[in-house]
Every structure is written in structure tokens, then in C-alpha cells.
Short mmCIF file of C-alpha atoms in Angstrom, two decimals:
data_model
loop_
_atom_site.label_atom_id
_atom_site.label_comp_id
_atom_site.label_asym_id
_atom_site.label_seq_id
_atom_site.Cartn_x
_atom_site.Cartn_y
_atom_site.Cartn_z
CA UNK A 14 148.99 73.76 -190.72
CA UNK A 15 147.70 72.76 -194.16
CA UNK A 16 144.30 72.00 -192.66
CA UNK A 17 144.28 75.39 -190.92
CA UNK A 18 145.17 77.20 -194.16
CA UNK A 19 142.45 75.37 -196.10
CA UNK A 20 139.94 76.18 -193.36
CA UNK A 21 140.85 79.86 -193.02
CA UNK A 22 141.40 80.81 -196.68
CA UNK A 23 137.72 81.15 -197.75
CA UNK A 24 136.98 83.37 -194.77
CA UNK A 25 140.11 85.43 -195.37
CA UNK A 26 139.19 85.97 -199.04
CA UNK A 27 135.60 86.92 -198.09
CA UNK A 28 136.88 89.31 -195.40
CA UNK A 29 139.31 91.10 -197.70
CA UNK A 30 136.91 91.21 -200.64
CA UNK A 31 134.11 92.64 -198.50
CA UNK A 32 136.65 95.17 -197.17
CA UNK A 33 137.22 96.39 -200.73
CA UNK A 34 133.46 96.56 -201.35
CA UNK A 35 133.03 98.64 -198.17
CA UNK A 36 136.12 100.78 -198.68
CA UNK A 37 135.44 102.08 -202.19
CA UNK A 38 132.09 103.80 -201.44
CA UNK A 39 133.40 104.83 -198.02
CA UNK A 40 136.30 106.69 -199.64
CA UNK A 41 133.90 108.57 -201.91
CA UNK A 42 131.67 109.45 -198.95
CA UNK A 43 134.59 110.71 -196.86
CA UNK A 44 135.89 112.85 -199.72
CA UNK A 45 132.45 114.36 -200.41
CA UNK A 46 131.64 115.08 -196.74
CA UNK A 47 135.11 116.43 -196.05
CA UNK A 48 135.24 118.67 -199.13
CA UNK A 49 131.72 120.06 -198.68
CA UNK A 50 132.15 120.49 -194.92
CA UNK A 51 135.40 122.43 -195.24
CA UNK A 52 134.14 124.51 -198.17
CA UNK A 53 130.91 125.48 -196.40
CA UNK A 54 132.34 125.80 -192.88
CA UNK A 55 132.74 129.62 -193.13
CA UNK A 56 129.00 129.82 -193.82
CA UNK A 57 128.28 127.50 -190.85
CA UNK A 58 126.40 125.20 -193.23
CA UNK A 59 129.36 122.86 -193.35
CA UNK A 60 129.52 122.34 -189.59
CA UNK A 61 126.72 119.70 -189.57
CA UNK A 62 128.51 117.95 -192.43
CA UNK A 63 131.76 117.90 -190.44
CA UNK A 64 129.86 116.60 -187.40
CA UNK A 65 128.35 113.89 -189.59
CA UNK A 66 131.84 113.05 -190.82
CA UNK A 67 133.06 112.75 -187.22
CA UNK A 68 130.20 110.37 -186.41
CA UNK A 69 130.64 108.30 -189.57
CA UNK A 70 132.83 105.92 -187.60
CA UNK A 71 129.85 104.66 -185.58
CA UNK A 72 128.07 102.72 -188.38
CA UNK A 73 131.40 101.76 -189.94
CA UNK A 74 132.65 100.45 -186.61
CA UNK A 75 129.47 98.43 -186.07
CA UNK A 76 129.76 96.92 -189.56
CA UNK A 77 133.46 96.15 -189.16
CA UNK A 78 132.89 94.40 -185.83
CA UNK A 79 130.31 92.18 -187.50
CA UNK A 80 132.64 91.43 -190.42
CA UNK A 81 135.23 89.95 -188.05
CA UNK A 82 133.27 86.69 -187.89
CA UNK A 83 134.47 85.99 -191.46
CA UNK A 84 137.99 85.47 -190.05
CA UNK A 85 136.68 83.11 -187.34
CA UNK A 86 137.26 85.89 -184.80
CA UNK A 87 134.48 86.51 -182.25
CA UNK A 88 133.08 90.01 -182.83
CA UNK A 89 133.81 92.24 -179.81
CA UNK A 90 130.99 94.06 -178.01
CA UNK A 91 130.29 97.65 -178.83
CA UNK A 92 132.37 100.17 -176.85
CA UNK A 93 129.64 102.78 -176.42
CA UNK A 94 127.59 103.42 -173.29
CA UNK A 95 123.90 104.22 -173.10
CA UNK A 96 122.98 107.89 -172.56
CA UNK A 97 121.57 108.67 -169.14
CA UNK A 98 118.88 110.88 -170.70
CA UNK A 99 116.66 110.34 -173.73
CA UNK A 100 116.90 112.52 -176.80
CA UNK A 101 119.21 113.21 -179.71
CA UNK A 102 121.07 115.97 -177.88
CA UNK A 103 122.08 113.74 -174.96
CA UNK A 104 123.12 111.00 -177.37
CA UNK A 105 125.26 113.39 -179.46
CA UNK A 106 126.93 114.94 -176.38
CA UNK A 107 127.85 111.51 -175.07
CA UNK A 108 129.16 110.26 -178.40
CA UNK A 109 131.37 113.31 -178.98
CA UNK A 110 132.94 112.89 -175.53
CA UNK A 111 133.67 109.17 -175.86
CA UNK A 112 137.14 108.05 -176.88
CA UNK A 113 135.59 105.12 -178.73
CA UNK A 114 133.95 107.56 -181.19
CA UNK A 115 137.32 109.01 -182.19
CA UNK A 116 138.94 105.58 -182.38
CA UNK A 117 136.20 104.49 -184.75
CA UNK A 118 136.69 107.65 -186.82
CA UNK A 119 140.43 106.92 -187.00
CA UNK A 120 139.69 103.39 -188.17
CA UNK A 121 137.20 104.72 -190.73
CA UNK A 122 139.81 107.07 -192.22
CA UNK A 123 142.36 104.26 -192.16
CA UNK A 124 139.94 101.93 -193.93
CA UNK A 125 138.93 104.50 -196.54
CA UNK A 126 142.43 105.66 -197.47
CA UNK A 127 144.81 102.80 -196.61
CA UNK A 128 143.33 99.44 -195.69
CA UNK A 129 141.03 98.67 -198.60
CA UNK A 130 143.77 99.44 -201.21
CA UNK A 131 146.03 97.03 -199.31
CA UNK A 132 143.22 94.46 -199.30
CA UNK A 133 142.81 94.84 -203.05
CA UNK A 134 146.56 94.56 -203.60
CA UNK A 135 146.76 91.39 -201.48
CA UNK A 136 143.88 89.79 -203.38
CA UNK A 137 145.40 90.80 -206.71
CA UNK A 138 148.81 89.37 -205.85
CA UNK A 139 147.56 86.15 -204.24
CA UNK A 140 144.59 85.29 -206.46
CA UNK A 141 144.23 87.42 -209.59
CA UNK A 142 147.79 87.00 -210.92
CA UNK A 143 147.99 83.23 -210.22
CA UNK A 144 144.44 82.83 -211.54
CA UNK A 145 145.41 84.54 -214.80
CA UNK A 146 148.47 82.29 -215.07
CA UNK A 147 146.36 79.17 -214.51
CA UNK A 148 144.02 80.33 -217.26
CA UNK A 149 146.85 80.87 -219.77
CA UNK A 150 145.97 77.83 -221.95
CA UNK A 151 142.38 79.01 -222.26
CA UNK A 152 143.40 82.58 -223.02
CA UNK A 153 145.82 81.36 -225.71
CA UNK A 154 143.15 79.19 -227.31
CA UNK A 155 140.66 82.05 -227.34
CA UNK A 156 143.15 84.55 -228.75
CA UNK A 157 144.03 82.39 -231.75
CA UNK A 158 147.67 83.53 -231.73
CA UNK A 159 149.41 84.85 -228.67
CA UNK A 160 148.31 86.41 -225.38
CA UNK A 161 149.86 88.50 -222.65
CA UNK A 162 149.26 87.32 -219.10
CA UNK A 163 148.27 90.22 -216.79
CA UNK A 164 150.08 92.53 -219.23
CA UNK A 165 153.43 91.03 -218.18
CA UNK A 166 154.29 87.83 -220.03
CA UNK A 167 153.79 87.07 -223.72
CA UNK A 168 152.61 83.50 -224.33
CA UNK A 169 152.49 82.18 -227.91
CA UNK A 170 152.79 78.37 -227.57
CA UNK A 171 150.76 75.76 -225.71
CA UNK A 172 153.95 74.54 -224.01
CA UNK A 173 154.53 77.99 -222.55
CA UNK A 174 150.86 78.17 -221.57
CA UNK A 175 151.00 74.85 -219.72
CA UNK A 176 154.21 75.86 -217.98
CA UNK A 177 152.61 79.17 -216.98
CA UNK A 178 149.50 77.39 -215.64
CA UNK A 179 151.67 75.04 -213.56
CA UNK A 180 153.60 77.97 -212.14
CA UNK A 181 150.30 79.76 -211.37
CA UNK A 182 148.98 76.74 -209.48
CA UNK A 183 152.19 76.52 -207.44
CA UNK A 184 152.02 80.24 -206.77
CA UNK A 185 148.47 79.93 -205.41
CA UNK A 186 149.54 77.17 -203.04
CA UNK A 187 152.45 79.29 -201.83
CA UNK A 188 150.51 82.54 -201.40
CA UNK A 189 147.31 81.33 -199.65
CA UNK A 190 149.09 81.12 -196.28
CA UNK A 191 150.48 84.70 -196.45
CA UNK A 192 147.02 85.83 -197.58
CA UNK A 193 145.36 84.22 -194.54
CA UNK A 194 148.07 85.67 -192.28
CA UNK A 195 147.48 89.14 -193.70
CA UNK A 196 143.72 88.78 -193.16
CA UNK A 197 144.28 87.80 -189.51
CA UNK A 198 146.63 90.76 -189.02
CA UNK A 199 144.11 93.04 -190.68
CA UNK A 200 141.35 91.72 -188.37
CA UNK A 201 143.62 92.23 -185.33
CA UNK A 202 144.06 95.89 -186.28
CA UNK A 203 140.29 96.30 -186.58
CA UNK A 204 139.71 94.60 -183.24
CA UNK A 205 142.37 96.75 -181.55
CA UNK A 206 140.70 99.99 -182.63
CA UNK A 207 137.05 98.92 -182.44
CA UNK A 208 136.87 96.75 -179.31
CA UNK A 209 136.23 98.39 -175.93
CA UNK A 210 139.32 99.36 -174.01
CA UNK A 211 139.89 97.98 -170.53
CA UNK A 212 138.64 101.19 -168.93
CA UNK A 213 135.52 101.19 -171.14
CA UNK A 214 134.85 97.54 -170.31
CA UNK A 215 135.11 98.34 -166.59
CA UNK A 216 132.71 101.25 -166.98
CA UNK A 217 130.23 99.05 -168.84
CA UNK A 218 130.51 96.41 -166.12
CA UNK A 219 129.94 99.05 -163.45
CA UNK A 220 126.92 100.33 -165.38
CA UNK A 221 125.47 96.83 -165.63
CA UNK A 222 126.06 96.27 -161.92
CA UNK A 223 124.31 99.54 -161.05
CA UNK A 224 121.45 98.64 -163.38
CA UNK A 225 121.01 95.26 -161.72
CA UNK A 226 121.06 96.90 -158.30
CA UNK A 227 118.35 99.32 -159.42
CA UNK A 228 116.23 96.41 -160.69
CA UNK A 229 116.60 94.60 -157.37
CA UNK A 230 115.67 97.76 -155.45
CA UNK A 231 112.63 98.29 -157.68
CA UNK A 232 111.60 94.65 -157.16
CA UNK A 233 111.86 95.00 -153.39
CA UNK A 234 109.90 98.26 -153.45
CA UNK A 235 107.13 96.55 -155.43
CA UNK A 236 107.04 93.69 -152.93
CA UNK A 237 106.67 96.17 -150.08
CA UNK A 238 103.89 98.01 -151.92
CA UNK A 239 101.97 94.76 -152.39
CA UNK A 240 102.49 93.96 -148.71
CA UNK A 241 101.09 97.35 -147.65
CA UNK A 242 98.10 97.01 -149.97
CA UNK A 243 97.27 93.57 -148.58
CA UNK A 244 97.84 94.63 -144.99
CA UNK A 245 95.89 97.88 -145.15
CA UNK A 246 93.21 96.72 -147.58
CA UNK A 247 92.26 93.05 -147.85
CA UNK A 248 93.37 92.09 -144.34
CA UNK A 249 91.39 94.87 -142.67
CA UNK A 250 88.28 93.99 -144.64
CA UNK A 251 88.62 90.33 -143.65
CA UNK A 252 88.99 91.34 -139.99
CA UNK A 253 85.85 93.44 -140.30
CA UNK A 254 84.01 90.55 -141.99
CA UNK A 255 85.06 88.13 -139.26
CA UNK A 256 83.87 90.52 -136.53
CA UNK A 257 80.57 91.07 -138.33
CA UNK A 258 79.97 87.33 -138.67
CA UNK A 259 80.76 86.89 -134.99
CA UNK A 260 78.23 89.54 -133.99
CA UNK A 261 75.55 88.16 -136.32
CA UNK A 262 75.95 84.70 -134.76
CA UNK A 263 74.89 86.09 -131.39
CA UNK A 264 71.46 87.17 -132.69
CA UNK A 265 70.95 84.49 -135.36
CA UNK A 266 68.20 81.86 -135.03
CA UNK A 267 69.42 78.32 -134.29
CA UNK A 268 68.87 77.10 -137.86
CA UNK A 269 71.38 79.71 -139.15
CA UNK A 270 73.86 79.59 -136.29
CA UNK A 271 75.73 76.55 -137.60
CA UNK A 272 76.10 78.04 -141.08
CA UNK A 273 77.28 81.35 -139.66
CA UNK A 274 79.77 79.51 -137.44
CA UNK A 275 81.17 77.70 -140.50
CA UNK A 276 81.42 80.98 -142.41
CA UNK A 277 83.12 82.57 -139.39
CA UNK A 278 85.71 79.76 -139.27
CA UNK A 279 86.36 80.06 -143.01
CA UNK A 280 86.85 83.83 -142.69
CA UNK A 281 89.34 83.27 -139.83
CA UNK A 282 91.15 80.65 -141.91
CA UNK A 283 91.41 82.97 -144.90
CA UNK A 284 92.65 85.74 -142.62
CA UNK A 285 95.36 83.45 -141.24
CA UNK A 286 96.43 82.42 -144.74
CA UNK A 287 96.55 86.08 -145.79
CA UNK A 288 98.73 86.92 -142.80
CA UNK A 289 101.10 84.11 -143.75
CA UNK A 290 101.18 85.43 -147.31
CA UNK A 291 101.98 88.95 -146.10
CA UNK A 292 104.70 87.56 -143.87
CA UNK A 293 106.12 85.68 -146.84
CA UNK A 294 106.22 88.77 -149.02
CA UNK A 295 108.43 90.71 -146.62
CA UNK A 296 108.32 89.93 -142.89
CA UNK A 297 107.96 93.00 -140.73
CA UNK A 298 110.60 91.74 -138.32
CA UNK A 299 113.15 91.84 -141.16
CA UNK A 300 112.34 95.46 -141.96
CA UNK A 301 112.25 96.56 -138.31
CA UNK A 302 115.03 94.58 -136.62
CA UNK A 303 117.24 93.14 -139.34
CA UNK A 304 118.47 89.78 -140.48
CA UNK A 305 119.38 88.10 -137.13
CA UNK A 306 115.89 88.51 -135.68
CA UNK A 307 114.30 87.54 -139.00
CA UNK A 308 116.38 84.35 -139.09
CA UNK A 309 115.31 83.59 -135.51
CA UNK A 310 111.68 84.11 -136.55
CA UNK A 311 112.14 81.76 -139.52
CA UNK A 312 113.68 79.19 -137.16
CA UNK A 313 110.64 79.41 -134.86
CA UNK A 314 108.38 78.66 -137.82
CA UNK A 315 110.46 75.71 -138.99
CA UNK A 316 109.10 72.16 -138.68
CA UNK A 317 112.56 71.03 -137.49
CA UNK A 318 114.26 72.48 -134.39
CA UNK A 319 116.80 75.10 -135.46
CA UNK A 320 119.68 76.73 -133.61
CA UNK A 321 120.53 80.21 -134.88
CA UNK A 322 123.90 81.90 -134.38
CA UNK A 323 123.91 85.14 -136.38
CA UNK A 324 125.99 88.13 -135.29
CA UNK A 325 125.24 90.51 -138.16
CA UNK A 326 124.88 94.27 -138.73
CA UNK A 327 122.19 95.84 -140.89
CA UNK A 328 122.50 95.63 -144.69
CA UNK A 329 120.62 97.00 -147.68
CA UNK A 330 117.05 95.73 -147.97
CA UNK A 331 117.84 93.74 -151.12
CA UNK A 332 120.71 91.91 -149.37
CA UNK A 333 118.74 91.13 -146.23
CA UNK A 334 115.75 89.98 -148.22
CA UNK A 335 117.80 87.69 -150.48
CA UNK A 336 119.60 86.09 -147.52
CA UNK A 337 116.39 85.68 -145.53
CA UNK A 338 114.43 83.97 -148.29
CA UNK A 339 117.37 81.69 -149.11
CA UNK A 340 117.51 80.55 -145.48
CA UNK A 341 113.74 80.16 -145.29
CA UNK A 342 113.69 78.03 -148.45
CA UNK A 343 116.56 75.95 -147.09
CA UNK A 344 114.71 75.34 -143.81
CA UNK A 345 111.57 74.41 -145.72
CA UNK A 346 113.58 71.83 -147.67
CA UNK A 347 115.05 70.51 -144.43
CA UNK A 348 111.55 69.97 -143.05
CA UNK A 349 110.19 68.37 -146.23
CA UNK A 350 113.02 66.26 -147.60
CA UNK A 351 116.00 65.76 -145.29
CA UNK A 352 114.62 63.62 -142.45
CA UNK A 353 116.76 65.70 -140.13
CA UNK A 354 116.26 65.99 -136.39
CA UNK A 355 118.00 69.34 -136.04
CA UNK A 356 119.36 72.20 -138.15
CA UNK A 357 121.81 75.02 -137.53
CA UNK A 358 121.94 78.50 -139.07
CA UNK A 359 125.09 80.60 -138.73
CA UNK A 360 125.71 84.08 -140.11
CA UNK A 361 128.86 86.18 -140.13
CA UNK A 362 130.08 89.35 -141.83
CA UNK A 363 133.79 89.73 -142.56
CA UNK A 364 135.92 91.21 -145.30
CA UNK A 365 132.97 93.02 -146.86
CA UNK A 366 131.07 89.74 -147.38
CA UNK A 367 127.94 88.35 -145.77
CA UNK A 368 128.20 84.59 -145.22
CA UNK A 369 125.25 82.48 -144.06
CA UNK A 370 125.31 78.69 -143.65
CA UNK A 371 122.41 76.29 -143.10
CA UNK A 372 123.38 72.78 -141.95
CA UNK A 373 121.24 69.80 -140.97
CA UNK A 374 121.86 66.24 -139.71
CA UNK A 375 119.63 64.60 -142.31
CA UNK A 376 120.32 61.81 -144.79
CA UNK A 377 121.78 64.13 -147.48
CA UNK A 378 121.60 63.50 -151.21
CA UNK A 379 119.97 66.86 -151.99
CA UNK A 380 120.23 67.97 -155.63
CA UNK A 381 119.82 71.74 -156.19
CA UNK A 382 118.88 71.09 -159.82
CA UNK A 383 116.16 68.62 -158.87
CA UNK A 384 113.41 71.16 -158.25
CA UNK A 385 114.15 72.00 -154.60
CA UNK A 386 113.19 75.62 -155.10
CA UNK A 387 116.75 76.94 -154.88
CA UNK A 388 117.22 77.70 -158.58
CA UNK A 389 115.36 81.01 -158.36
CA UNK A 390 117.34 81.92 -155.24
CA UNK A 391 120.60 81.28 -157.09
CA UNK A 392 119.49 83.71 -159.80
CA UNK A 393 118.42 86.25 -157.19
CA UNK A 394 121.77 86.07 -155.42
CA UNK A 395 123.60 86.29 -158.74
CA UNK A 396 121.99 89.70 -159.32
CA UNK A 397 123.79 90.83 -156.15
CA UNK A 398 127.04 89.12 -157.28
CA UNK A 399 126.36 86.52 -154.62
CA UNK A 400 126.78 82.76 -154.73
CA UNK A 401 124.84 79.84 -153.28
CA UNK A 402 126.36 76.37 -152.97
CA UNK A 403 124.92 73.11 -151.66
CA UNK A 404 127.10 70.26 -150.37
CA UNK A 405 124.98 67.20 -149.66
CA UNK A 406 126.73 63.82 -149.88
CA UNK A 407 124.70 60.64 -149.44
CA UNK A 408 124.28 60.02 -145.73
CA UNK A 409 124.58 63.71 -144.90
CA UNK A 410 125.08 66.24 -143.61
CA UNK A 411 123.64 68.81 -145.99
CA UNK A 412 125.29 72.24 -145.91
CA UNK A 413 123.89 75.21 -147.82
CA UNK A 414 126.19 78.23 -147.98
CA UNK A 415 125.47 81.66 -149.39
CA UNK A 416 127.87 84.56 -149.78
CA UNK A 417 127.05 88.13 -150.82
CA UNK A 418 129.60 90.95 -151.20
CA UNK A 419 127.98 94.00 -149.64
CA UNK A 420 128.62 97.01 -147.39
CA UNK A 421 126.85 97.51 -144.11
CA UNK A 422 124.08 100.03 -143.84
#
């Protein structure tokens, strides 16, 4: 306990002292805004001042949350939400309707009129009075005759001064623990009023979840736009180029025929690579027929024979895309690294959760953190509150499992 008191006392003193330094000007500001606002309210000029007084808790609350670190207490997050519309009017309407704004105003009034005087009193009792007693010998020597300690005790001999200094030192040692306890209680009051309530925390979490869903939807829309641009633009021009080269070869002299044939083959190769790229961006079978057929298509393209058993409904595009690319990456790893002779893909939907499993009969030992390409898929699934796990003991088998909570379409 002694070690804890020694560790916490400097922070407690700094917290209470800074509370006094914040509280004194805050009290003056509250009195000025309140007096002027009430006096000028009949003329309507005071209404903006009263509104400013009501919103004064916002900067005070932000400052007080930051000051909590002095007591070794993690500062809580801000309780306010982001306005749905830009502009000062939308911001003000939201702030005036939030409970957190009025809790912060209550704390501001409490700090300005009650808490900082208590902080000053605690510091005076625990440090100023014992400090003056410890300095009694010096005060007596400087006075040349007698001295009165904190206007309470008259000291006129060095013996009395030494006795007073000893008592002051003992008093400091006794009072530092109550001082630290008061500072922790004071910080708990601030945290209670300034931290988000459970309902506010749930709303913020829901807002973050909706924001992440919007980002995923925007990402998928951009992927589809790129796919359309490649399909309708570059691919069509390459098809036209390949046809033109084929026609030119028919009428070309023999010395140019071989070169045109090579150019024709290169154009066909580039066209095939572009088609693979378009398929990789967002396969058309996934958009048209859903995840089971897309998984079957991925199995057909796999270098290792794959058995697919997926009885699944349709889901949102972001869910289907995330599951598809996770399975495709898993099958690519099976073909490159596992040494497997066969793989199995199973998919089920139950209890509001999509579960897909990829298993192979390879030698195992796969490490997801070893650059297998699954790290990005883990992050992508995490955006959807999904999880991806890999179980791959030495000797196999390797089992990749993904789970995404989602409704059906």
C-alpha cells in the first residue's frame, strides 16, 4: 500500500491543483455569462449568451476527460455523436438534444461552484498546513522573535519549532493516503458524468458498424465499376484488335505473316489475361447466381480437385464477395503449398450466420501470418464482424473456417 500511495500521490496533487487552476476562471466565466444572459434575456440579446453557457460543458468536459490521466485513470471516449449533416445548425441541434451535453453542463456547474473549492481545501489541509509546520524552524529564524504557524500556533522557541516540524512531517505521512483517495473519488465522479452511458456507447457502436458497412458497399460498388469499364472498354478494343490482326494476316505478304501471327497470339494472350482479371474483380456468376455457383466455378478453376457442398441462400453483395474471395484464396494456397490431392468446400447458413469451411488432405503446417495472402481477407471479414480461422497441424489436414453474421437477401 505504501508503494501505491507513493506512486499515486504526485498524480493526485497534480490533478487537484490543476482542478483549482481550471475552476477559478471557470467560476468567473459562469457568473459573467449567467448574469449577462439573464439580464439581457428580455431584449433577446442574452439568449445567445445563455446558449453559450449551456454549451460551455463541451470544452470543459473534453478538458476534464484528458485530465483524468493524471490519476492513472484511462480517459473515456467522448460521448457525442457526429452530426448527419454538415453545418453549424445541424451540429447545434444535435448537441442540444444529447443527454451528454446536459451531463457535461451539470459537471461544469459542479466544478465551478463545488469541486474546485473542495480541491483547494483538500490541498490546504494535506499539504499547506503540514508544509507550514515543517517550515516552522525557518520561519522562526527569519522572524527574529516569534512566529505564528498558519495563523494558529504561536512559536517562540527552537524546541517548539522542531516539535512542530516533526508533527508536520508525521501529518504529511498520515494525510497523503486520504488525499490520494479523495483524488480517485473526485476522478470517479468526473468519469461518471463525462463518460458515455451504456446507451450512448451502443449507439456509437451501431454508428461505427453502419459506417463500416457503407465503406464495404462503396468498395464493392467501385470494384463493379472497374469491372464494367474493363469489360465494356479495354476488352472490346482488344477483341477488335485481335479480329483486325486476323483479317490482315489473310492478305499480308509472306514476309509479314509470321510477325502478324505473333502479334495476333499476343493480343489473344492479353485478352485472356484481361478476362481473368475481370473475373477476379467480381465474377459474373457470383452476381447472377449467388455464392454456391460461384464456389463451384472457383472449384473448377482450382489446380486441385475440389468437392463443393454449399446449400446457401442469397446474401448481400459484400458478404458474398468476402466469402468467395476467402475461399478462392484458400484454394489457391491449397494448390501452391499444401501438396494435397483433394479439397472440400462446405457452406451452411444457420442461426443468422454464414459458415464456410475449406479442408484439404495436404501435409498441413500452414501459418496464416507467414504471408499466405489471408491477412487481408481477415481484415475484410472483420469489417463485416466476421472471423477467419486456420487449423493446420503438421501432417494435416488443413481446415480454414470463416463465419459471417448476416441476414439473407
